[in-house]
Structure formats: structure tokens, C-alpha cells
């Protein structure tokens, strides 16, 4: 299930979302001494990243990672790791821990196995998950066009897997639905009229493989908080 939170200005959304996430992360550190957050790449989250980076949180006890990453050099314009370093790991958040999904040159089975072990022990379940959504209803790198979508949505999928989308560039590494659905707080951050129309289409039907974002919107256990601004 989901709840829709609408904002007339993207700046208002960024402030409200960063306030909410800051409170959750602070409570998690107070309760268990650490917190983890998975964020998404793309163009939407920059303002939110900047707002969150300015919060005076116990960042040394907070681990940030990505819900998915393109398998490109981290100095590439396409790198989500670069996006997070340049926009979120700044200001007060400069000392936050960052769990790199892009490690090494090749996304080999061995690399994937090592990353799965590390993620399972150090990160999951996330205290906060920030999802984005593409026009095709993909989220993270759960792409409807990929051969890996059945595996990525299956209940026995490892936490991390390689995905090769056919309608988007770059091989990807992504957390699976099985891993992401465990998150204690799930947010979908979208903006603009076209994404609102995609959201309405996703809510109107339950074919998850056609629009993987539906796995989060229609799941009876996950209370996805949708944050949308014009
Ligand atoms: C990525 C993201 C992806 C993104 C959506 C929305 O690596 O591209 O993880 O899931 O969130 O494609 O991207 P925009 O914010 O650019 O529309």
C-alpha cells in the first residue's frame, strides 16, 4: 500500500522529505547505535540530497548506499556514486559512511558474492529507502525490459544482483525486491506531471513485471510514502 504526499514546490518536498528522513535516522542511531539508508540516483533527488546533507545528524554512525548503481567508473557522469558524493556526502554529512556498490572493474560472480555478504551483514534491513521511478515504471534497477526481472522480484533472490536493461544504458547492480522490501521506511520520490501519470498507471493495475514499482505500491506490508511535487 502507499500514501501520496503532494507538494506544489519541489523545494517544499525536499525540505519535508529531508526532515522526515533526518528524524528516522536520528531515532535509529539512538535506538541501535547505527542507521542505514539506500538512496536512488537519477536527476530527481539532488535537492533532497543537498537538504539532507545540511542536517546535523550523527553521520559517523550512518551508512549511506545506493539502491542501484550503473557499472561505470565512479568519475563518470553516469555514476550514481559520483552523484551521491557530490550532493549528499557534503556539508554535515561529509563524514557519513558510504557502502560502495561499484567495487573493482568487473561485476563478476565472486564480486557479487562478496558484496552480498557485506550488504547482508552491514546494511540490511535499511532504516530508510528512497526510491525513484522511471517512465517505464522501473525502480532501482528493477527494469521490466531486463531478462533478470523475474529473478529480481522473486522471494528467494539474493540481496544484490546484476541487471542488464535493454532500454537504458549500462549494466547495473541492484538490490532485489526481496532485500528492499525489508526496509523499515520506504519513500518514492518523484516529480513532474509525467511521473504523476506513470504513478496513476502503476496504481491502476497490479501487473508487477510490467511496472516493478507496483511491487512496492501494492504490497500489503510495505507502506510506501510517495512524495510528489509538480
Ligand atoms: C538510476 C536510478 C533509477 C532512477 C529512475 C528515475 O540509477 O537511474 O536508480 O531508478 O531513480 O530512473 O530517474 P530520474 O530521477 O532521473 O527521473
Tab-separated table of C-alpha atoms and ligand atoms in Angstrom, residues 40-45 68-70 80 131-134 138-141 172 195, ligand 1:
chain	number	residue	atom	x	y	z
A	40	UNK	CA	18.449	6.280	-5.704
A	41	UNK	CA	20.264	8.032	-8.491
A	42	UNK	CA	18.877	9.983	-11.415
A	43	UNK	CA	18.048	13.681	-11.663
A	44	UNK	CA	15.209	13.915	-9.123
A	45	UNK	CA	16.970	13.620	-5.761
A	68	UNK	CA	21.268	0.503	-7.517
A	69	UNK	CA	24.325	1.583	-9.476
A	70	UNK	CA	25.381	1.691	-13.076
A	80	UNK	CA	25.248	7.379	-9.024
A	131	UNK	CA	13.199	5.016	-4.460
A	132	UNK	CA	12.912	6.820	-7.768
A	133	UNK	CA	10.808	5.727	-10.715
A	134	UNK	CA	11.351	5.749	-14.451
A	138	UNK	CA	11.164	0.693	-13.131
A	139	UNK	CA	12.560	1.459	-9.724
A	140	UNK	CA	16.128	0.978	-8.550
A	141	UNK	CA	17.316	-1.170	-11.444
A	172	UNK	CA	23.668	-2.382	-13.334
A	195	UNK	CA	5.728	10.910	-13.398
B	1	LIG	C1	19.108	5.067	-11.671
B	1	LIG	C2	18.066	5.124	-10.601
B	1	LIG	C3	16.702	4.981	-11.222
B	1	LIG	C4	16.060	6.352	-11.105
B	1	LIG	C5	14.891	6.488	-12.042
B	1	LIG	C6	14.369	7.930	-12.035
B	1	LIG	O1	20.182	4.510	-11.448
B	1	LIG	O2	18.834	5.634	-12.727
B	1	LIG	O3	18.272	4.367	-9.540
B	1	LIG	O4	15.876	4.006	-10.638
B	1	LIG	O5	15.635	6.553	-9.762
B	1	LIG	O6	15.320	6.135	-13.340
B	1	LIG	O7	15.370	8.759	-12.540
B	1	LIG	P1	15.118	10.358	-12.673
B	1	LIG	O8	15.082	10.887	-11.279
B	1	LIG	O9	16.313	10.872	-13.449
B	1	LIG	O10	13.802	10.534	-13.406
